[in-house]
Short mmCIF file of N, CA and C in Angstrom, two decimals:
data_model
loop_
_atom_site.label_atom_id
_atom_site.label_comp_id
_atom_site.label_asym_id
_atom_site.label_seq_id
_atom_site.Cartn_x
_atom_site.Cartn_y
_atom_site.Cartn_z
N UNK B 199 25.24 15.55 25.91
CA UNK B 199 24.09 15.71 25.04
C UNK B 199 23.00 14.74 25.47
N UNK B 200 21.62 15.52 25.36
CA UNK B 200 20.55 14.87 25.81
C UNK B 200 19.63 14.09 24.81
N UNK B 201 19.99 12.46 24.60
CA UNK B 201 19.04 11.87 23.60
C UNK B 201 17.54 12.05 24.11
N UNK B 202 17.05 12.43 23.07
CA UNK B 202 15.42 12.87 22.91
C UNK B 202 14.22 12.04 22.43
N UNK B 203 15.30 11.00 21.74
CA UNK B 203 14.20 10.31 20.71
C UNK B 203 15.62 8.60 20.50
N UNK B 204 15.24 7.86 21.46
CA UNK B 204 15.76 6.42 21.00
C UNK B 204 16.06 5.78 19.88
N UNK B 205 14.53 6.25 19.58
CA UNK B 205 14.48 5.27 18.23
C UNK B 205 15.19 5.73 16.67
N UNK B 206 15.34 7.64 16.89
CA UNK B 206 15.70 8.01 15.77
C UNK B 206 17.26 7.68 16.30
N UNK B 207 18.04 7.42 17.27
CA UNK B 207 19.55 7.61 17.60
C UNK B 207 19.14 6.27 17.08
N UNK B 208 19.11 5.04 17.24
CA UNK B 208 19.27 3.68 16.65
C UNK B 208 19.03 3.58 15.14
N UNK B 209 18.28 4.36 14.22
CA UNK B 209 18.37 4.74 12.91
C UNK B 209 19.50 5.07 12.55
N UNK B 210 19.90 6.49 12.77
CA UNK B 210 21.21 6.90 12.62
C UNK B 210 22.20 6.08 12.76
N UNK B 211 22.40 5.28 13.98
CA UNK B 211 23.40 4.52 13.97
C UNK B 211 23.38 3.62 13.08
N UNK B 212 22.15 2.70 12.41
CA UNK B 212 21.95 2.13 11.65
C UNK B 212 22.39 2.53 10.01
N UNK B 213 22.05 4.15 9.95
CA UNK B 213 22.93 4.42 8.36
C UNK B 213 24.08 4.68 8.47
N UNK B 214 24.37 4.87 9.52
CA UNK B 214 26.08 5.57 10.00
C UNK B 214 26.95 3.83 9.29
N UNK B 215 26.05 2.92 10.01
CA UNK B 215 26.76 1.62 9.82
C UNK B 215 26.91 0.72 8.03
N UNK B 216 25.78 1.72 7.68
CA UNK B 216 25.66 1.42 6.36
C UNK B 216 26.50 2.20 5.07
N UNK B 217 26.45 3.07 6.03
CA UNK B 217 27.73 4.33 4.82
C UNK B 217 28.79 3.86 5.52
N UNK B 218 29.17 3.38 6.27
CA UNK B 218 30.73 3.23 6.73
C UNK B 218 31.19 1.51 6.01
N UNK B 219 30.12 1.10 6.27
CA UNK B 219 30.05 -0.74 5.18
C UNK B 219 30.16 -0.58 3.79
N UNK B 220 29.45 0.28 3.18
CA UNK B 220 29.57 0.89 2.03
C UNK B 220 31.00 1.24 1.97
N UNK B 221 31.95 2.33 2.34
CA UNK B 221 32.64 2.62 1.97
C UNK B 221 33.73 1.02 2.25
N UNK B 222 33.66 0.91 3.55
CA UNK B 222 34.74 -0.84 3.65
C UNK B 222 34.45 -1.32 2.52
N UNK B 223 33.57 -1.86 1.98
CA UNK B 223 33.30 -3.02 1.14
C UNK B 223 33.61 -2.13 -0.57
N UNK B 224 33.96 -1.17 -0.84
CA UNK B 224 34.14 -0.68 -2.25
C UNK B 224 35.25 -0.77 -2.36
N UNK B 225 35.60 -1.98 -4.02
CA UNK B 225 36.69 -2.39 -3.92
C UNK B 225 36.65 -1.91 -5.51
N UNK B 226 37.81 -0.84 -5.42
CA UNK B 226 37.84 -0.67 -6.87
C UNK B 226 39.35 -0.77 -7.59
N UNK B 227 39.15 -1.35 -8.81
CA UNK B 227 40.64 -1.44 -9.41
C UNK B 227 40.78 -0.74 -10.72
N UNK B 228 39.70 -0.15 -11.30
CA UNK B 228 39.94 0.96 -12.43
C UNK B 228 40.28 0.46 -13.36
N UNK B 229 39.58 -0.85 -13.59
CA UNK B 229 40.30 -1.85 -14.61
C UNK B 229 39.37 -1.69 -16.17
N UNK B 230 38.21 -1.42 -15.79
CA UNK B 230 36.90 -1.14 -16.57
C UNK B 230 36.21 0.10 -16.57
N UNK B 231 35.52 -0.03 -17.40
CA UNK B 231 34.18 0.72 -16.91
C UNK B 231 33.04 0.83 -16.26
N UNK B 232 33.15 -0.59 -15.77
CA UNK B 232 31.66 -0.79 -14.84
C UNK B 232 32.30 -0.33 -13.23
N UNK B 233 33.76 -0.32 -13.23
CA UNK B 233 34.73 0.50 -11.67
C UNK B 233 33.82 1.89 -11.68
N UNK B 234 33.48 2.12 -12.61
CA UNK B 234 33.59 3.93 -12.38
C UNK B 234 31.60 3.99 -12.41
N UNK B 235 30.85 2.64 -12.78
CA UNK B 235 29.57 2.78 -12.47
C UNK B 235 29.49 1.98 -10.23
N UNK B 236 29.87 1.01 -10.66
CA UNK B 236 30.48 1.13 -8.85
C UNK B 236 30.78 2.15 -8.63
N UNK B 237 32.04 2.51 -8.37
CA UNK B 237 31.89 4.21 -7.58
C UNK B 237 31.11 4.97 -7.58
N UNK B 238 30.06 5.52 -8.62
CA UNK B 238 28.71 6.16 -8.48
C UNK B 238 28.02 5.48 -7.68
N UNK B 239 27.83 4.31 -7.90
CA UNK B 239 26.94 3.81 -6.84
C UNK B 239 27.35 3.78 -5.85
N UNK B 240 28.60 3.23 -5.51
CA UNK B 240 28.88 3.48 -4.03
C UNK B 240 28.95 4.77 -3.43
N UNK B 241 29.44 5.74 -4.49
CA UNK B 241 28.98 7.10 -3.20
C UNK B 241 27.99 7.83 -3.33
N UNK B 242 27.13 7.12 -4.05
CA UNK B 242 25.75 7.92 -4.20
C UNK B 242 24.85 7.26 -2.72
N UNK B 243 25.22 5.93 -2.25
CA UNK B 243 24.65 5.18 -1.08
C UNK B 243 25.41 5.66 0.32
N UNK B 244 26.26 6.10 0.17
CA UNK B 244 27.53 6.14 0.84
C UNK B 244 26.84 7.72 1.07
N UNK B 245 26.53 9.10 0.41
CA UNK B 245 25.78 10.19 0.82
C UNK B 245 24.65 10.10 1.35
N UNK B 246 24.18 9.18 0.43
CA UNK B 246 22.45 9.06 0.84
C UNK B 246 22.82 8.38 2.38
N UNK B 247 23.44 7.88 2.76
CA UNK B 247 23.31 7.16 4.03
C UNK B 247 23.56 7.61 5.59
N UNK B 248 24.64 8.92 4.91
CA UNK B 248 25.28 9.93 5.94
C UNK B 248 24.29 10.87 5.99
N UNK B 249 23.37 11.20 4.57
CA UNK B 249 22.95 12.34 4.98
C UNK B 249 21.85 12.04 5.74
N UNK B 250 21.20 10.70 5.96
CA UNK B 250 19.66 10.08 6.74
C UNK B 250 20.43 10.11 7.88
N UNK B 251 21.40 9.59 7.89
CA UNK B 251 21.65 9.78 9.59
C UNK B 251 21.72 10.65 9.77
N UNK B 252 22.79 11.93 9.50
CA UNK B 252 22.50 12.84 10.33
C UNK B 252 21.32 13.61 10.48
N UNK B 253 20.57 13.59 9.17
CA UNK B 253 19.24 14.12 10.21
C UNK B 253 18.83 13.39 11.15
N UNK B 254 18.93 11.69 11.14
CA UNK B 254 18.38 11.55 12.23
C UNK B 254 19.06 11.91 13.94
N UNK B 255 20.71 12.35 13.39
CA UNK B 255 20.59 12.27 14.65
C UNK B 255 20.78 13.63 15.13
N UNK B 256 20.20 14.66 14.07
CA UNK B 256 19.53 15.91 14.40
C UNK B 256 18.60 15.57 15.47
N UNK B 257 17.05 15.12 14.85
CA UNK B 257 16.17 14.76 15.10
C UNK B 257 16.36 14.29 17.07
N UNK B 258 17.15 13.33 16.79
CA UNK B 258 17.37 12.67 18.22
C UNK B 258 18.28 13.73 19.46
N UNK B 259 19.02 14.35 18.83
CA UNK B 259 20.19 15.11 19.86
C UNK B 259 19.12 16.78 19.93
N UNK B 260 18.10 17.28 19.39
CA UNK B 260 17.15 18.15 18.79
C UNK B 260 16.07 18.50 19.62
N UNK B 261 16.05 18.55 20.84
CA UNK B 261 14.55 19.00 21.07
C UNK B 261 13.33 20.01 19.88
N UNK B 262 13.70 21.06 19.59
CA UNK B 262 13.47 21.68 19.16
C UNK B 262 12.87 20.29 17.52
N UNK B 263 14.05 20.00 16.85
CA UNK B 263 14.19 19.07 15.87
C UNK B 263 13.04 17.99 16.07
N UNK B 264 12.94 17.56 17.08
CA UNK B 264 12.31 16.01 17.25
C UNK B 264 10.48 17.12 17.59
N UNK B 265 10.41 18.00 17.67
CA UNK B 265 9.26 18.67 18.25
C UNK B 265 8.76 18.99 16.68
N UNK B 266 9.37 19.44 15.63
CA UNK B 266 9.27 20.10 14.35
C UNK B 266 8.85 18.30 13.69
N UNK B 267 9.76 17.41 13.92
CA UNK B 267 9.07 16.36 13.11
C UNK B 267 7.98 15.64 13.67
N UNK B 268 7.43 15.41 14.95
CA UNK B 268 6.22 15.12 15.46
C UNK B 268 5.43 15.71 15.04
N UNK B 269 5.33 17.36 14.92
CA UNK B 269 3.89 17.64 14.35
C UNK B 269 3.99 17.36 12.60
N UNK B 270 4.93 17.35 12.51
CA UNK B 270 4.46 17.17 10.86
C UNK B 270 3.84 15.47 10.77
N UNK B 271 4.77 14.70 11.37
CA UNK B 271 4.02 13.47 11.45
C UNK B 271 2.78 13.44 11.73
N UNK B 272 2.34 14.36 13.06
CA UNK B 272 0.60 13.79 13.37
C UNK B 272 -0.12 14.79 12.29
N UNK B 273 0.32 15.83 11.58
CA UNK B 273 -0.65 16.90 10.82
C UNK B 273 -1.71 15.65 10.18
N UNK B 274 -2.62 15.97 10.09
CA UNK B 274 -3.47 15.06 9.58
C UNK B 274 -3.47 14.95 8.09
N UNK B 275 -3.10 15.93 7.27
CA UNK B 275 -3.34 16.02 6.30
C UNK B 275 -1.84 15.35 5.68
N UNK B 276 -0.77 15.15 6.36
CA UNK B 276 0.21 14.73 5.67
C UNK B 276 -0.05 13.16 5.99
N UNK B 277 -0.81 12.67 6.77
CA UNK B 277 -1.23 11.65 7.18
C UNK B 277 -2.45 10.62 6.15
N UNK B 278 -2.91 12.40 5.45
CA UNK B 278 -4.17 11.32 4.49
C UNK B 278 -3.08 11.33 3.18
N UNK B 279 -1.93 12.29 3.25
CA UNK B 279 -0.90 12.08 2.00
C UNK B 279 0.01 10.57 1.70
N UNK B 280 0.35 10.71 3.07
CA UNK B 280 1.06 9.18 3.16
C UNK B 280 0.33 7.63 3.03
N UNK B 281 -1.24 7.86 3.35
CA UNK B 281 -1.99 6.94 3.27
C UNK B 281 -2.51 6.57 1.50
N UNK B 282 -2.81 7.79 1.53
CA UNK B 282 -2.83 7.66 -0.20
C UNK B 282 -1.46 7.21 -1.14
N UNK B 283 -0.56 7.77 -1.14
CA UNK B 283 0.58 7.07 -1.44
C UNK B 283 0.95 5.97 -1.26
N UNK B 284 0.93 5.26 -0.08
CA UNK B 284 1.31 3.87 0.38
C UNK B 284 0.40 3.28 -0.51
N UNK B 285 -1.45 3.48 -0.71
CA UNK B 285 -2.19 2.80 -1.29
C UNK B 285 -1.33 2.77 -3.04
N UNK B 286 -1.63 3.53 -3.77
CA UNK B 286 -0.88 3.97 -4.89
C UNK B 286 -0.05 3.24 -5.14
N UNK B 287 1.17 2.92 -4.82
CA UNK B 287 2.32 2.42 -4.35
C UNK B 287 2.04 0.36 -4.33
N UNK B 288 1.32 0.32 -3.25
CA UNK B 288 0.75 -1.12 -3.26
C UNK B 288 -0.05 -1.25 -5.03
N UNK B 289 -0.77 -0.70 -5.16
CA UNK B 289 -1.33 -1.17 -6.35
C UNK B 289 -0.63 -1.16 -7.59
N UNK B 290 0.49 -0.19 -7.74
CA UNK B 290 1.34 -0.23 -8.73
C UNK B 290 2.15 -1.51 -8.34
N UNK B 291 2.69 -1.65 -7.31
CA UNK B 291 3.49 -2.98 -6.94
C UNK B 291 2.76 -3.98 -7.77
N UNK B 292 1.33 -4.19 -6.77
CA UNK B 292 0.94 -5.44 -7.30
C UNK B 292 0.63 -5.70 -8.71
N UNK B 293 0.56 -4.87 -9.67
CA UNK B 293 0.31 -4.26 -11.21
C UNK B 293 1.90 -5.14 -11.81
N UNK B 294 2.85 -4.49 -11.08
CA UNK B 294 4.19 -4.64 -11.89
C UNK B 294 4.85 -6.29 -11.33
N UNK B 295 3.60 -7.29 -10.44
CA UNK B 295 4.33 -8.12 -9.98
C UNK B 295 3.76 -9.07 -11.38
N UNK B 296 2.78 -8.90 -11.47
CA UNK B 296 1.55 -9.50 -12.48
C UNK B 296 2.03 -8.98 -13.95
N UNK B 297 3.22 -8.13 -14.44
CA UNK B 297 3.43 -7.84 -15.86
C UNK B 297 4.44 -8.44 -15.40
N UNK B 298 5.93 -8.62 -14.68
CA UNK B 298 6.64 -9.03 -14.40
C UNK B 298 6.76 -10.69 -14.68
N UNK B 299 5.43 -11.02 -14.14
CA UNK B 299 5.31 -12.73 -14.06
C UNK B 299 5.34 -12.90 -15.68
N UNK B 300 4.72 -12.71 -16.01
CA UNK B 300 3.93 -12.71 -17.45
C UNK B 300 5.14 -12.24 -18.56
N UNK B 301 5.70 -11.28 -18.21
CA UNK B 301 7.34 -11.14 -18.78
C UNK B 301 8.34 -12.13 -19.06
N UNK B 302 8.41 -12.72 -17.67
CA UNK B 302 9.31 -13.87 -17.40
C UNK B 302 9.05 -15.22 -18.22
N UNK B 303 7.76 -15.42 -18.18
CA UNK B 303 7.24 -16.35 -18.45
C UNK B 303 7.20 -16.54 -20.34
N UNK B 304 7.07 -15.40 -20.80
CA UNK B 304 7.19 -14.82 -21.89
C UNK B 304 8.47 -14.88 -22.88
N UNK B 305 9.46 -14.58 -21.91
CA UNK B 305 10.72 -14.68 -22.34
C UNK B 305 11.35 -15.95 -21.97
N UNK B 306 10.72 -17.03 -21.48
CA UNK B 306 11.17 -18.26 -21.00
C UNK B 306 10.52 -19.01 -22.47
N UNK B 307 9.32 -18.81 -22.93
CA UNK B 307 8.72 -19.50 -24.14
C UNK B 307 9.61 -19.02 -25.19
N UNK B 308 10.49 -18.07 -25.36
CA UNK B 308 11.11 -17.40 -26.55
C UNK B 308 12.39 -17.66 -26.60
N UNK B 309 13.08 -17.78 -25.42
CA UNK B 309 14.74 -18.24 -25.49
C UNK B 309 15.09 -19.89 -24.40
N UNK B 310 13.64 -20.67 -24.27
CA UNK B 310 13.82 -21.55 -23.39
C UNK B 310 15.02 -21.59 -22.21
N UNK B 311 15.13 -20.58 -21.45
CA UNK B 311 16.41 -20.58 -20.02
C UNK B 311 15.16 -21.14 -19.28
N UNK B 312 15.76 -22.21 -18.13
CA UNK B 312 15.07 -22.25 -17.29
C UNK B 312 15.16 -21.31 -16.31
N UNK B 313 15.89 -20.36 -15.91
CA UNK B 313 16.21 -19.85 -15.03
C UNK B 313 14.83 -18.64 -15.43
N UNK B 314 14.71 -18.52 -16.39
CA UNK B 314 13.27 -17.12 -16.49
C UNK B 314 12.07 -18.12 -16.45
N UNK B 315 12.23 -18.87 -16.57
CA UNK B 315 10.18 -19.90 -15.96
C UNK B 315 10.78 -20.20 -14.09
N UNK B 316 12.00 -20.25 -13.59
CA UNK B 316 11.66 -19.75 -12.36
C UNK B 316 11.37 -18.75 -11.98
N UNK B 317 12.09 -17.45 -12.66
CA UNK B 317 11.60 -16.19 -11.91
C UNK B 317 9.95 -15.96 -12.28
N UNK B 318 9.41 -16.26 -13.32
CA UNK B 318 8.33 -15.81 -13.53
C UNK B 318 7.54 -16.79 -12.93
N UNK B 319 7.64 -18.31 -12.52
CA UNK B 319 7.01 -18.71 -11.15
C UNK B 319 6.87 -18.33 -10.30
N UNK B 320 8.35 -18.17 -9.33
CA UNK B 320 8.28 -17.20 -8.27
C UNK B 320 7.20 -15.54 -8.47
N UNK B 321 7.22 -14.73 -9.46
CA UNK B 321 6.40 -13.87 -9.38
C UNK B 321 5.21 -14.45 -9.59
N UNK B 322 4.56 -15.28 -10.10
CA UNK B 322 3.31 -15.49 -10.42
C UNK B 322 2.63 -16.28 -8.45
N UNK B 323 3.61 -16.91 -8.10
CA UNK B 323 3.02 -17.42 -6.59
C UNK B 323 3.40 -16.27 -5.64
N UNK B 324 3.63 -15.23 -5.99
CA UNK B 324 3.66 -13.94 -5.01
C UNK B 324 2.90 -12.91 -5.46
N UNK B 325 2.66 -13.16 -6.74
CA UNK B 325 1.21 -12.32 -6.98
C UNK B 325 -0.35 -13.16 -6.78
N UNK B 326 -0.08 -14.80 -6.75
CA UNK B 326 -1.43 -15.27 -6.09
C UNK B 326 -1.56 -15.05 -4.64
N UNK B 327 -0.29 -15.19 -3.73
CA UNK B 327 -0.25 -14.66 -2.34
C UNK B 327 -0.96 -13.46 -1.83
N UNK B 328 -0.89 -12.45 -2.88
CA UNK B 328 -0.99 -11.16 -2.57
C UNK B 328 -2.45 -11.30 -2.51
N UNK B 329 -2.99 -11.84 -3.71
CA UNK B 329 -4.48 -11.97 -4.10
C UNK B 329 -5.25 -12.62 -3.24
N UNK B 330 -4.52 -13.51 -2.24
CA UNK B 330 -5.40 -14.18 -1.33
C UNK B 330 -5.46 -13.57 0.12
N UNK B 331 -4.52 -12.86 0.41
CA UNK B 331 -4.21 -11.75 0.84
C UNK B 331 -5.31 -10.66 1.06
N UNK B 332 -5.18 -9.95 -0.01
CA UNK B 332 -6.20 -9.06 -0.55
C UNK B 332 -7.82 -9.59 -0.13
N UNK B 333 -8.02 -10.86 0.00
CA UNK B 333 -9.44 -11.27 -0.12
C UNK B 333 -9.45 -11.23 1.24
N UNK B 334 -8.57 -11.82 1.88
CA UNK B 334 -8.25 -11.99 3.58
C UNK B 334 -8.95 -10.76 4.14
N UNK B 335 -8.11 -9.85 3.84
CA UNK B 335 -8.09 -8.56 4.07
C UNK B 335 -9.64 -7.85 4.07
N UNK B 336 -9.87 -7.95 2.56
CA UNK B 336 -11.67 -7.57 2.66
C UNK B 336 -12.54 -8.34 3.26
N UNK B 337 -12.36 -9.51 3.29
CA UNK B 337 -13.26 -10.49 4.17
C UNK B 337 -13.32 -9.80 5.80
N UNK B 338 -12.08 -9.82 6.38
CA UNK B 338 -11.67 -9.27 7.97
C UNK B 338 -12.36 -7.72 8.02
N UNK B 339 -12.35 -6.96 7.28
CA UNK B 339 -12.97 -5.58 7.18
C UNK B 339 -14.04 -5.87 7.21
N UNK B 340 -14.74 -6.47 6.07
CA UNK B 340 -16.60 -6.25 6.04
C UNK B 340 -17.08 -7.58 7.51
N UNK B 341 -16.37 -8.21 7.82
CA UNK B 341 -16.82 -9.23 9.41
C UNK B 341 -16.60 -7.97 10.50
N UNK B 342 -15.66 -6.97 10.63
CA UNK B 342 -14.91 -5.86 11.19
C UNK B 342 -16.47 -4.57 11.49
N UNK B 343 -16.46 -4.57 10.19
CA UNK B 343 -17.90 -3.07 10.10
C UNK B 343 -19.23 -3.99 10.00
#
């Protein structure tokens, strides 16, 4: 068999390694009920992981396969889809890092744990990161155009 595509055979191998770790590492003793929420999870990761590989290594062993996902990749229009999404996506992130902080921080004034005024530190200096970031970013564009 003729590999077509490198990078999708090193994917594949990559979930192949992850559904097969998945299944090694599920250790169940049926002692509870949280055994039988593990096992959902583990073979819900454990499908999801077999089934990415083998498309990818459709994709890779595929002429035909690896020819069908190139053009969908360059179509332009799935291109302004993915761009819009990723944007979407970032702004909801950065939305839910900034209610998150403010959560933490919230519930640290109400049941004094220290352990929630760290997490809601940690989110609050990864949502100023982002923000300085963000300025970086527009600054380099409008010096750019």
């Amino acid at each position: 068999m003729k590999i077509y595509s490198y990078r999708h055979f090193i994917t594949g191998i990559f979930f192949t390694i992850i559904g097969i770790s998945t299944i090694w590492t599920t250790n169940l003793t049926f002692t509870d009920t949280f055994d039988w929420l593990e096992l959902g999870k583990s073979l819900f990761f454990i499908i999801c992981s077999f089934l990415i590989a083998g498309y990818q290594f459709y994709i890779t062993f595929s002429k035909k396969g690896l020819k069908e996902h190139d053009l969908e990749e360059k179509d332009e229009r799935n291109q302004l889809i993915d761009k819009s999404v990723d944007a979407m996506i970032g702004k909801i992130a950065y939305n839910m890092i900034f209610v998150l902080s403010l959560l933490f921080i919230i519930l640290w004034a109400i049941f004094k744990i220290g352990t929630l005024l760290w997490i809601g530190a940690a989110f609050s200096i990864l949502y100023t990161m982002l923000l300085f970031i963000s300025f970086a970013v527009i600054v380099y564009y409008e010096k750019k155009l």
